[in-house]
XYZ file of C-alpha atoms in Angstrom:
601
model
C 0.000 0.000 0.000
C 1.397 3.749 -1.212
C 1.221 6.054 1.615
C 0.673 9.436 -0.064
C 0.430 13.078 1.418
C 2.306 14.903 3.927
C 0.466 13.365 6.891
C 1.448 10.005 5.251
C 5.042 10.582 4.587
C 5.786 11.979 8.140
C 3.807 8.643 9.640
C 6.285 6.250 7.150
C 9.124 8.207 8.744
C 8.230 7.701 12.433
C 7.793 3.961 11.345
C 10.884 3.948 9.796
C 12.687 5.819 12.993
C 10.887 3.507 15.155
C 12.172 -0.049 13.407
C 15.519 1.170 13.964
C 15.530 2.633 17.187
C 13.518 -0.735 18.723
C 15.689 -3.228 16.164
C 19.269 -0.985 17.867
C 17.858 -1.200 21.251
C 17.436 -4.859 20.540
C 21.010 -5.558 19.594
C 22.622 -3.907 22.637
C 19.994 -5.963 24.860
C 21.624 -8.660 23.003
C 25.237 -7.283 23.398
C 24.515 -6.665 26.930
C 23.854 -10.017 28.296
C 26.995 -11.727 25.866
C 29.302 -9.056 27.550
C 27.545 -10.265 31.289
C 28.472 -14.062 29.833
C 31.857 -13.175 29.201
C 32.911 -11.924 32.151
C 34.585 -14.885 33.408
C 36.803 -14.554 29.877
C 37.886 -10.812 31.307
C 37.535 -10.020 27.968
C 36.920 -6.093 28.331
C 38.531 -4.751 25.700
C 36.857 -6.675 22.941
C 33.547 -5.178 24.825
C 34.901 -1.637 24.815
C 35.871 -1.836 20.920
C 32.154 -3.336 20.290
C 30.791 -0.396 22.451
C 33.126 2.214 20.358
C 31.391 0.558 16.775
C 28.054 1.015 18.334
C 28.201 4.521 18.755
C 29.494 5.268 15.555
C 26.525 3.424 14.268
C 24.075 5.323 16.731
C 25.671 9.113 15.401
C 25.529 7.387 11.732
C 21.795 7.062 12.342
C 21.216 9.901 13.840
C 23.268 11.734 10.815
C 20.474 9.816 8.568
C 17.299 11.112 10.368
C 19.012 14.422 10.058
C 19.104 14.039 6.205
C 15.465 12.811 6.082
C 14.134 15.470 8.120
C 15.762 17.540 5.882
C 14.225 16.096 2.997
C 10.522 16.360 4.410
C 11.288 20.335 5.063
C 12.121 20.892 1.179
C 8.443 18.321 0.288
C 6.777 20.852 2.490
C 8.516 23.565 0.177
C 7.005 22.483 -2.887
C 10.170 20.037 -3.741
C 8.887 16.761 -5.245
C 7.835 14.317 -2.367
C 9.636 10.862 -1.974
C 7.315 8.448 -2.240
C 7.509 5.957 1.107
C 9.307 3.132 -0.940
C 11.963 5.862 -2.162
C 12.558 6.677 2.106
C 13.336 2.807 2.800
C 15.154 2.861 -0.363
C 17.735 5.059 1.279
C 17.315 3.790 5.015
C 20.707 1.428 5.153
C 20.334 -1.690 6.976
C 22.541 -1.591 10.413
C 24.551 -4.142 11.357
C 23.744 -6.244 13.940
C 25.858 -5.830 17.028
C 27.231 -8.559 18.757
C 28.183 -6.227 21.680
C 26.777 -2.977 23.117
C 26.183 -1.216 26.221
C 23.079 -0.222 27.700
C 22.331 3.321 28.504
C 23.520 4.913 25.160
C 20.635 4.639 22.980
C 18.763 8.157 22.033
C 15.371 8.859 23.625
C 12.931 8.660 21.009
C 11.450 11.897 22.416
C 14.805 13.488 22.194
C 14.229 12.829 17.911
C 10.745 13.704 17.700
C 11.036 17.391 17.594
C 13.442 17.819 14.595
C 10.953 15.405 12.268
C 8.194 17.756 13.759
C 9.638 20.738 12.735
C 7.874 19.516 9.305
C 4.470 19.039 10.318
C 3.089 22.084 12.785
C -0.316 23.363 12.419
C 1.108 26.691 11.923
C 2.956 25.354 8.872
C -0.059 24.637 6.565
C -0.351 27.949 4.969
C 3.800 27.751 4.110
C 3.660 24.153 2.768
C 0.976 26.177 -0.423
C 3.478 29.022 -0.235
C 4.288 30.139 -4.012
C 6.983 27.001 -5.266
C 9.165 27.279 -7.722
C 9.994 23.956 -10.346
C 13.504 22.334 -9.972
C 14.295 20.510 -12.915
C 17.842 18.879 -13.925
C 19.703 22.079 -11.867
C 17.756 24.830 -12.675
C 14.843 26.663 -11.021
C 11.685 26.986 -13.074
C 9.628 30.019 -11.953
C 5.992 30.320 -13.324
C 4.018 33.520 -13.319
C 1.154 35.928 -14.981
C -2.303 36.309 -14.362
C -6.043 35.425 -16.372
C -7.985 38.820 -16.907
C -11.894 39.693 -17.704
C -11.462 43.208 -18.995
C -13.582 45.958 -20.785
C -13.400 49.456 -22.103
C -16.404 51.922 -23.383
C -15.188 54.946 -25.760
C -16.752 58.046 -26.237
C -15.170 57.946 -30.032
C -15.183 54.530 -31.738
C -11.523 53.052 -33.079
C -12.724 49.677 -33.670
C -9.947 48.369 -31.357
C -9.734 46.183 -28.518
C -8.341 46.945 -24.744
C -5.125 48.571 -26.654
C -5.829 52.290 -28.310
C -4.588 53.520 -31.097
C -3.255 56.759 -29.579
C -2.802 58.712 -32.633
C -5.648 57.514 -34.564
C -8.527 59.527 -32.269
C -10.760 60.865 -35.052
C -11.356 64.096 -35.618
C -14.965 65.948 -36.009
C -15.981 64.968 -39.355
C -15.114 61.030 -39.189
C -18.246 58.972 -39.354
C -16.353 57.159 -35.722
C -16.133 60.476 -34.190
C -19.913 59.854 -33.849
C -20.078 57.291 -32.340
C -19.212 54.957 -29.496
C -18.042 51.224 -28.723
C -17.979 48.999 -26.261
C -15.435 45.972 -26.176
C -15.248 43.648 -23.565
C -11.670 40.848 -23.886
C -9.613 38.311 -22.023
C -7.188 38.833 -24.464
C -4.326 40.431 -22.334
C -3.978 37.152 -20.204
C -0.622 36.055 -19.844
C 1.693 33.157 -19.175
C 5.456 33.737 -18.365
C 8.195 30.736 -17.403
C 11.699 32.298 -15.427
C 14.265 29.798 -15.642
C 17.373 30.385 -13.116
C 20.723 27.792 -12.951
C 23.489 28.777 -10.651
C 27.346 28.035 -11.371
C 30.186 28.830 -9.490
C 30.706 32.462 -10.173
C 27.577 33.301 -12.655
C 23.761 33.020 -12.777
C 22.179 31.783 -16.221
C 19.030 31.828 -17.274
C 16.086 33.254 -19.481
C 12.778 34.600 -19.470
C 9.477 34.055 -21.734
C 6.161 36.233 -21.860
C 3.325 35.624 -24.129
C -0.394 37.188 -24.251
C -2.975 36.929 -26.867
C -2.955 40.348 -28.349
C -2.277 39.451 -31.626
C -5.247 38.673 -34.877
C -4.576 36.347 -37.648
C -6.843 36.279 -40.290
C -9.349 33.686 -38.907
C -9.621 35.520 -35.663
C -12.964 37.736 -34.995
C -15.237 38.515 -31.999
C -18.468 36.665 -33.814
C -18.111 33.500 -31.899
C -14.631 31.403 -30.368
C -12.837 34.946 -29.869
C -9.543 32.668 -31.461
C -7.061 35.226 -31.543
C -3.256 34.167 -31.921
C -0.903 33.927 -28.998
C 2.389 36.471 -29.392
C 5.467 36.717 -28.215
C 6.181 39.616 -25.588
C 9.820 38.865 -24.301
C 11.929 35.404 -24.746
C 15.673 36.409 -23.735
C 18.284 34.525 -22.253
C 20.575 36.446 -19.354
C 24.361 35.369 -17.974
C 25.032 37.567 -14.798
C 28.085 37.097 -13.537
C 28.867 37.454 -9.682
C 32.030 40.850 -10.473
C 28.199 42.476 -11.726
C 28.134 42.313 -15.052
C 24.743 40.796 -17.143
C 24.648 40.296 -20.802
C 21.120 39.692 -22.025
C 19.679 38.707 -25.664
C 16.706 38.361 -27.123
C 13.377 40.405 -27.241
C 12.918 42.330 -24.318
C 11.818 45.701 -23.000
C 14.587 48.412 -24.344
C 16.976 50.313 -22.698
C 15.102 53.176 -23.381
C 12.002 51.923 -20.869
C 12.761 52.819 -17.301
C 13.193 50.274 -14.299
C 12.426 50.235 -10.943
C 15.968 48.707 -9.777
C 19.139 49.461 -11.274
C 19.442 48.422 -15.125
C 17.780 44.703 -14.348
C 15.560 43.122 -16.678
C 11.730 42.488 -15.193
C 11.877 45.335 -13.154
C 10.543 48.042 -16.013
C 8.415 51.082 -14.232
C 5.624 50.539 -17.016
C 2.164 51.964 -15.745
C -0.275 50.688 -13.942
C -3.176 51.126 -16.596
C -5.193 48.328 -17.971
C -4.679 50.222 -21.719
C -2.229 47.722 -23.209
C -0.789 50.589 -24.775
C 0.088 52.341 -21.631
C -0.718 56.175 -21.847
C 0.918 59.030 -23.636
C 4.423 60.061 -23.002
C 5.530 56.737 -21.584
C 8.745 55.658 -24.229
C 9.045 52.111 -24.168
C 9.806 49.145 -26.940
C 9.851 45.405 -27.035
C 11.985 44.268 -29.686
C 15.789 42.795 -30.253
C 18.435 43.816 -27.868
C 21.625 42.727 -26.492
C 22.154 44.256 -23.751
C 25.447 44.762 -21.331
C 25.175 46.402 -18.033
C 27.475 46.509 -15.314
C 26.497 47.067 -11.595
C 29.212 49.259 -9.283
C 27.977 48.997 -6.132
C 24.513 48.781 -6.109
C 24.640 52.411 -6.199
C 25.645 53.433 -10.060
C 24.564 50.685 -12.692
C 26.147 51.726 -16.930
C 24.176 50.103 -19.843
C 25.015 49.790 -23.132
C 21.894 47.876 -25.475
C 22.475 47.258 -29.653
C 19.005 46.754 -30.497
C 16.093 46.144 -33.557
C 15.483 48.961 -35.953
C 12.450 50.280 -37.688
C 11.577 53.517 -39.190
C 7.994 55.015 -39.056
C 7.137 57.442 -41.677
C 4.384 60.017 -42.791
C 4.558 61.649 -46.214
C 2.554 64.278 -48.173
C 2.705 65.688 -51.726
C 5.954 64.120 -52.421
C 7.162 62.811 -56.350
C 7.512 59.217 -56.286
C 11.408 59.803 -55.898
C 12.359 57.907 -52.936
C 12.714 53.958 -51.393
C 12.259 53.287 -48.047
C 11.903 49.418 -47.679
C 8.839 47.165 -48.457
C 6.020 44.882 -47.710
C 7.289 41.970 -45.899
C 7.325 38.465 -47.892
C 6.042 35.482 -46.746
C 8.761 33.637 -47.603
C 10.934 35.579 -45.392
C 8.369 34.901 -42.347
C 7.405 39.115 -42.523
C 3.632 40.294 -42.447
C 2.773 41.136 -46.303
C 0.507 43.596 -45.341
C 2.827 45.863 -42.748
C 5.737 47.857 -44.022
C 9.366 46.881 -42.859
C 12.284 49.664 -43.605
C 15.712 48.398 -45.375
C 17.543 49.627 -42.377
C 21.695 50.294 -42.482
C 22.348 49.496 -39.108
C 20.891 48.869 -35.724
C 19.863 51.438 -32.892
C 22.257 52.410 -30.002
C 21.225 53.102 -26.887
C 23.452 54.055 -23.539
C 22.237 54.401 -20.186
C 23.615 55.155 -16.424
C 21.102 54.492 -13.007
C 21.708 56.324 -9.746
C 20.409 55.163 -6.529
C 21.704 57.606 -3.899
C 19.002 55.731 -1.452
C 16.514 57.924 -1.864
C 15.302 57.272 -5.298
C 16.013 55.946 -8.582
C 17.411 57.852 -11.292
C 18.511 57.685 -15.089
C 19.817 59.162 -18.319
C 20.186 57.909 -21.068
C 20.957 58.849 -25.071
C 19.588 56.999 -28.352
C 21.646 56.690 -31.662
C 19.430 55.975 -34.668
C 20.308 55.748 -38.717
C 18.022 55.921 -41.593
C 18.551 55.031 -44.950
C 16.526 55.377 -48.448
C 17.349 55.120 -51.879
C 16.643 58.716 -53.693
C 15.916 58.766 -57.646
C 17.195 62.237 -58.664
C 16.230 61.896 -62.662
C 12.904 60.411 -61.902
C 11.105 62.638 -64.016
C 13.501 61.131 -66.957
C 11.577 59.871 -69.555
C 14.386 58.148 -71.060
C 16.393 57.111 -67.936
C 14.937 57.671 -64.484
C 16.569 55.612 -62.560
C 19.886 57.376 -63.876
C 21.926 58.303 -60.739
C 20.268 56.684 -57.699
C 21.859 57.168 -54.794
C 21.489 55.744 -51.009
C 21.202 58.539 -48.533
C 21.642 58.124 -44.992
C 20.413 60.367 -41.610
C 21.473 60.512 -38.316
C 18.946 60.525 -35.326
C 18.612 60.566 -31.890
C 17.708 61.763 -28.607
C 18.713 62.337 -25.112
C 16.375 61.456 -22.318
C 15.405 61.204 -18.025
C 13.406 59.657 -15.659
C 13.436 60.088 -12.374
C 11.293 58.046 -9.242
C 11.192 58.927 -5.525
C 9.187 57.037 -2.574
C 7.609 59.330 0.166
C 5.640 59.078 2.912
C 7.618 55.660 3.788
C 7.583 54.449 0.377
C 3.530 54.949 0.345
C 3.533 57.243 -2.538
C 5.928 57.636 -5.861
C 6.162 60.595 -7.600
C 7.865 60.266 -11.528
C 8.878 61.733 -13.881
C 10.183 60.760 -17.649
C 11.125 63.102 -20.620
C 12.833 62.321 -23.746
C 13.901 64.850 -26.293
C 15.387 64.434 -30.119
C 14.931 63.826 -34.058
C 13.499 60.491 -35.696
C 12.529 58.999 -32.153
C 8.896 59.116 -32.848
C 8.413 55.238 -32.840
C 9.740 55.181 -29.266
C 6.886 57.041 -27.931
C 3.439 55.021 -26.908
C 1.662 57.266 -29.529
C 3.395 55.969 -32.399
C 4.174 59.388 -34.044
C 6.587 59.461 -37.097
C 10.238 59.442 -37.044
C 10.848 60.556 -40.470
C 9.758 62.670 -43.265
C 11.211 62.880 -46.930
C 12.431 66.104 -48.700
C 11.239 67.490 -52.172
C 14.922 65.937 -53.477
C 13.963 62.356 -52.131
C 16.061 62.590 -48.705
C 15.301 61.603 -45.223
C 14.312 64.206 -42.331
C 13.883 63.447 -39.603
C 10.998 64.971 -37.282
C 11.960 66.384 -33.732
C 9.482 64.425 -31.527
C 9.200 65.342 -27.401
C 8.072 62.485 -25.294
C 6.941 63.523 -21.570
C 5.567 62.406 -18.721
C 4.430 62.764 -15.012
C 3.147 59.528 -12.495
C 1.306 60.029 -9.266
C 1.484 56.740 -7.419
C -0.153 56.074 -3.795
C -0.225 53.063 -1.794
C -2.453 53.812 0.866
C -2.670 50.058 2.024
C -1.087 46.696 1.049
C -4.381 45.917 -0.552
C -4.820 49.472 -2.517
C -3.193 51.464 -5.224
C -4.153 54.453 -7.062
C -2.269 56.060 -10.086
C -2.351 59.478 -11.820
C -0.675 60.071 -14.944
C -0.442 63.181 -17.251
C 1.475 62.713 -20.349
C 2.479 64.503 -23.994
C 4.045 63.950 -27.298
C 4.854 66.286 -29.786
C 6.005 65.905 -33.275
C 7.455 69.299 -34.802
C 6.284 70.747 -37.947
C 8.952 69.607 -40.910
C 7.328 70.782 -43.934
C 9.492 72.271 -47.558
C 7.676 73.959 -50.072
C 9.698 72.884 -54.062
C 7.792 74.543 -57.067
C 4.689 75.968 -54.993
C 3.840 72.318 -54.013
C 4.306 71.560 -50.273
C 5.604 67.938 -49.479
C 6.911 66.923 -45.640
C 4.817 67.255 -42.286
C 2.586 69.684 -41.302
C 2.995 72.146 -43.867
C 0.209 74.922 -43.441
C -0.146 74.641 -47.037
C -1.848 71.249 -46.388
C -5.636 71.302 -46.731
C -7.482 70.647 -43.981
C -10.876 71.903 -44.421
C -12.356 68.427 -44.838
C -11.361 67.133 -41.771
C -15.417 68.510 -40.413
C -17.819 67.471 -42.853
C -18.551 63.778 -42.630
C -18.388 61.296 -45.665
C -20.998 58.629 -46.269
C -19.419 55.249 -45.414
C -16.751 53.560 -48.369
C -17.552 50.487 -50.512
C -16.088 47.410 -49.641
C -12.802 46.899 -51.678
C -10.836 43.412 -52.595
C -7.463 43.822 -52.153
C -4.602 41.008 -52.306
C -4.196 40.106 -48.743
C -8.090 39.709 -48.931
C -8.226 42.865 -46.336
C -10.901 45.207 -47.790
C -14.244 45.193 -45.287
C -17.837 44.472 -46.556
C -20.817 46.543 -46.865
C -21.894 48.441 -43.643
C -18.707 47.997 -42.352
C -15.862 51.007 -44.214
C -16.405 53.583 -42.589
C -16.596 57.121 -45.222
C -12.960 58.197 -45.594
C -12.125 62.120 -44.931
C -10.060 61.876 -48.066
C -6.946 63.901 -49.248
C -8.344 67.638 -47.820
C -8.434 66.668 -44.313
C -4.582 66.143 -44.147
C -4.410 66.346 -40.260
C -0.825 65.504 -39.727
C -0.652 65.325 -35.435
C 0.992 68.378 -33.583
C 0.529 66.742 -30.140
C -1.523 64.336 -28.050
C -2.303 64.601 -24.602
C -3.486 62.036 -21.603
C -5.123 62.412 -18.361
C -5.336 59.446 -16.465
C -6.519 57.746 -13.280
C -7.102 54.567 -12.214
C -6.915 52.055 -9.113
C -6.415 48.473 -8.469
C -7.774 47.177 -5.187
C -6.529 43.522 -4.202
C -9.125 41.636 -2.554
C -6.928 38.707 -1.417
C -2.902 38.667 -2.185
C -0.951 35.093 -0.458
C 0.174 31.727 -0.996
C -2.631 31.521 -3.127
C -2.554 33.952 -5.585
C -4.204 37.729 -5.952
C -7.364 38.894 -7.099
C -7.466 42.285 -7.879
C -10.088 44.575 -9.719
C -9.516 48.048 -11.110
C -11.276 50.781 -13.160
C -9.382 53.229 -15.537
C -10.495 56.314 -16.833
C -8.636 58.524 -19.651
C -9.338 61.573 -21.479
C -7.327 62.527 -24.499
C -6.617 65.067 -27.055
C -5.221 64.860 -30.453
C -4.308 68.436 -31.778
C -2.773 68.752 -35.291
C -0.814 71.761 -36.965
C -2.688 74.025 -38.821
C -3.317 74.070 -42.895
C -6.002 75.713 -45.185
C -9.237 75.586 -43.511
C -11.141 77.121 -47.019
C -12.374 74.949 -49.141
C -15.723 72.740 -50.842
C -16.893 69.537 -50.084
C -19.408 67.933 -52.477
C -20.313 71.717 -53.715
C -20.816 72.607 -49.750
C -18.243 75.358 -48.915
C -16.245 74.982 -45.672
C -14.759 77.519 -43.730
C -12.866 76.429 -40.748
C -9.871 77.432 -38.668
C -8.058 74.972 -40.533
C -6.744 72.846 -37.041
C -8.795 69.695 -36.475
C -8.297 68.096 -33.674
C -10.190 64.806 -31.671
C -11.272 63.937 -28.028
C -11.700 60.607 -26.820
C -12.862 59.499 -23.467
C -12.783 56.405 -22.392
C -13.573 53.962 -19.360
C -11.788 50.372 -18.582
C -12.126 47.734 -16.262
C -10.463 44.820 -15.024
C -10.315 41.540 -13.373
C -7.439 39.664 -12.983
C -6.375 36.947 -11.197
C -2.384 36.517 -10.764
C -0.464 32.848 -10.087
C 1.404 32.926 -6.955
């Protein structure tokens, strides 16, 4: 018969410690009346040798116990329990004795304490403490949490529990009026640590995955199937003199963290909006990343990570080549734009912790590349003279965290400054623009923002965040005909007067909508190129039970934003209706979220 559970395995042990004890006590009975028959042989030293052997067997099994006991603690822990067979399996067979004294046999009462050290009443809750997985010499460490989750917008964007920041429609789109209401699971997620130790480094890796990702057979109609994504997978070597190299995708330097430079300890906010709020500068994408800690004081970072370039364009010749559609074949998305990049982005960073706070700065190297077509107007040659053209961007940035009122509220702070950084801000605005002549510009983008966070009580927090981007106006004018970014020769007047909805179109990727669902289009006068978006937030989380087992929490959000765009020419006539408007559209959204989550211990 299998005795199972932890009331069963301490049992087997006190039968096991019992055996012995009685089967020893047995053989020094035994010893004890050969040594009383001997006396008349005088034979004392043999006895005194037997005695000696005795006792070393006596501290060997008391050296056994020891281990055993030791071995219940770590079941209790959450290490895989011996099953009863697998405890006699190890329990050595003593020798019989010939020759023992009495009187030097342990008190079984003098062993029962350390084997109940296992088994107190005051125990249970530890024994369903959160566990780690130990498998083959490393520790497996399994986390995230299962969310029910909605949001309600003022302004529909046909998007789930993630908003498209810069896409908040202005007056005249047919969304502008009128609302949605989504409700998702979507942002559940699963994540695996894995942690080996060697002699003088600590290896290991990470993985995160949600479900906010759509592949074409995914829709809200009926099984909600939407693909599972990849959110980090890197692997980490940090070595015990404090330096880390990490690779893979990951949060980028640029994101701020909570403690030092270290990975999975990035400051993001507390908002159920997957896509944060605005002014918050993140990425997750390729790094390899080097940091070195000096004291737990000063931490230097140095990260070589993914590129990209996001682009808007207006009015420009077809003179210019950027990078294409991905291919299938090549495992890209054919209907999302990748950029034929030179060479990765840079980023450097240095973390103070004076012990008061946590602070950072940090810089951002970025290169962009295109192929320019100076004799495209050539009837006979166009293509005469191409050239590739590459720009230098960056930015320099801060962020700054301090604990009050005994670490019950945070006050932060983050700003990052610089041209062609767009696509590092939440928002998504533009990093580059293209000349008349076919050559790169890139846009001077500001990325700001300010976090209120209070922790009244271990079971309540509340968070505040005001936030900005801004995208400056890069606009050239070449034969009266104004090409770039917010030129104020753009036309604009369109951007109030609402269309009636599109026709469905067939495209090659099959992505084209049906009747009653393309929305009207505000067409090529309602240019609206973005001059700045701004975020309100607020928001709590209140935990209703956080332990061994778990946490529930539940939180509501609320967030009002506005999307203001750089003036053009507000005169103009739609359909034969004349228009006269100040020529700057601009969009408000509000919108309310909630959430459910419950998070493995």
């Amino acid at each position: 018969m299998e005795i199972t559970g932890k009331p069963g395995r301490r049992i087997a042990l006190g039968v096991i410690l019992l055996f012995s004890l009685v089967s020893l006590a047995f053989s020094q009975a035994q010893a004890t009346a050969q040594a009383n028959d001997s006396r008349q042989s005088n034979d004392v030293s043999q006895l005194k040798k037997q005695i000696a052997d005795q006792q070393k067997q006596i501290e060997e099994l008391r050296k056994l116990m020891n281990e055993m006991v030791q071995r219940q603690n770590q079941t209790v822990q959450g290490s895989p329990s011996p099953s009863l067979g697998q405890v006699a399996s190890v329990t050595p067979v003593l020798p019989s004795a010939p020759n023992s004294a009495a009187g030097v046999l342990p008190s079984i009462g003098a062993m029962t304490p350390a084997i109940g050290t296992a088994s107190p009443q005051a125990g249970a809750e530890k024994a369903d403490a959160p566990t780690a997985i130990h498998f083959k010499g490393i520790t497996l460490t399994p986390g995230g949490f299962m969310v029910a989750e909605t949001v309600w917008r003022s302004k529909a964007l046909s998007a789930d529990i993630n908003t498209p920041l810069n896409a908040v429609p202005f007056q005249g789109s047919p969304t502008n009026q009128i609302s949605e209401f989504n409700a998702s699971g979507r942002q559940s997620r699963i994540s695996m640590l894995a942690e080996g130790k060697l002699a003088n480094v600590k290896i290991g890796g990470y993985y995160e995955a949600d479900f906010l990702s759509a592949g074409v057979t995914s829709n809200n109609n009926q099984s909600n199937s939407y693909t599972f994504r990849q959110r980090q997978f890197w692997g980490q070597a940090n070595f015990n003199s404090g330096w880390t190299v990490t690779g893979g995708q990951m949060w980028s330097l640029v994101t701020e963290t909570r403690k030092g430079l270290d990975n999975r300890t990035e400051a993001a906010p507390l908002t159920i909006d997957a896509q944060y709020t605005v002014g918050f500068s993140w990425a997750r994408q390729y790094g390899f990343r080097v940091t070195k800690n000096l004291g737990d004081k000063v931490w230097l970072g140095f990260s070589v990570e993914s590129p990209a370039t996001t682009l808007t364009v207006h009015g420009n010749n077809n003179n210019f080549l950027l990078g294409a559609p991905g291919t299938g074949g090549g495992l890209f998305n054919p209907i999302a734009n990748y950029a034929f990049s030179a060479a990765p982005d840079f980023i450097a960073k240095a973390a103070f912790e004076p012990g008061w706070g946590h602070f950072e700065v940090f810089g951002v190297l970025r290169n962009f590349r295109d192929r320019v077509y100076p004799n495209f107007a050539s009837a006979t040659n166009p293509t005469a003279g191409a050239f590739n053209d590459n720009r230098l961007g960056g930015g320099v940035g801060i962020n700054a965290r301090v604990p009050l009122a005994n670490k019950k509220v945070e006050v932060g702070l983050h700003f990052l400054a610089g041209d062609g950084i767009g696509r590092y801000g939440t928002s998504g605005l533009p990093d580059v623009t293209v000349r008349p002549d076919g050559t790169l510009a890139p846009i001077r983008n500001f990325q700001s923002l300010g976090a209120l966070e209070l922790h009244p009580t271990p079971k309540l927090d509340i968070y505040m965040y005001a936030g900005g981007e801004y995208a400056a106006r890069t606009a050239y004018t070449a034969a009266g005909k104004a090409v770039g970014y917010g030129s104020p020769l753009f036309n604009n007047f369109a951007c109030l007067v609402e269309p009636l909805p599109g026709a469905a179109v067939s495209t090659p990727t099959g992505v084209g909508g049906s009747t009653g669902f393309v929305p009207g289009s505000l067409g090529g006068n309602c240019t609206g190129d973005t001059k700045n978006l701004i975020e309100g937030t607020i928001g709590f989380w209140y935990r209703f039970y956080k332990g061994p087992k778990g946490t529930i929490q539940w939180g509501p959000q609320y967030s009002y934003i506005s999307r203001n765009t750089w003036s053009g020419v507000g005169t103009g006539t739609v359909t034969g209706v004349p228009v006269i408007s100040n020529g700057s559209p601009h969009g408000i959204e509000n919108m309310v979220f909630t959430s459910f989550r419950y998070y493995i211990p």
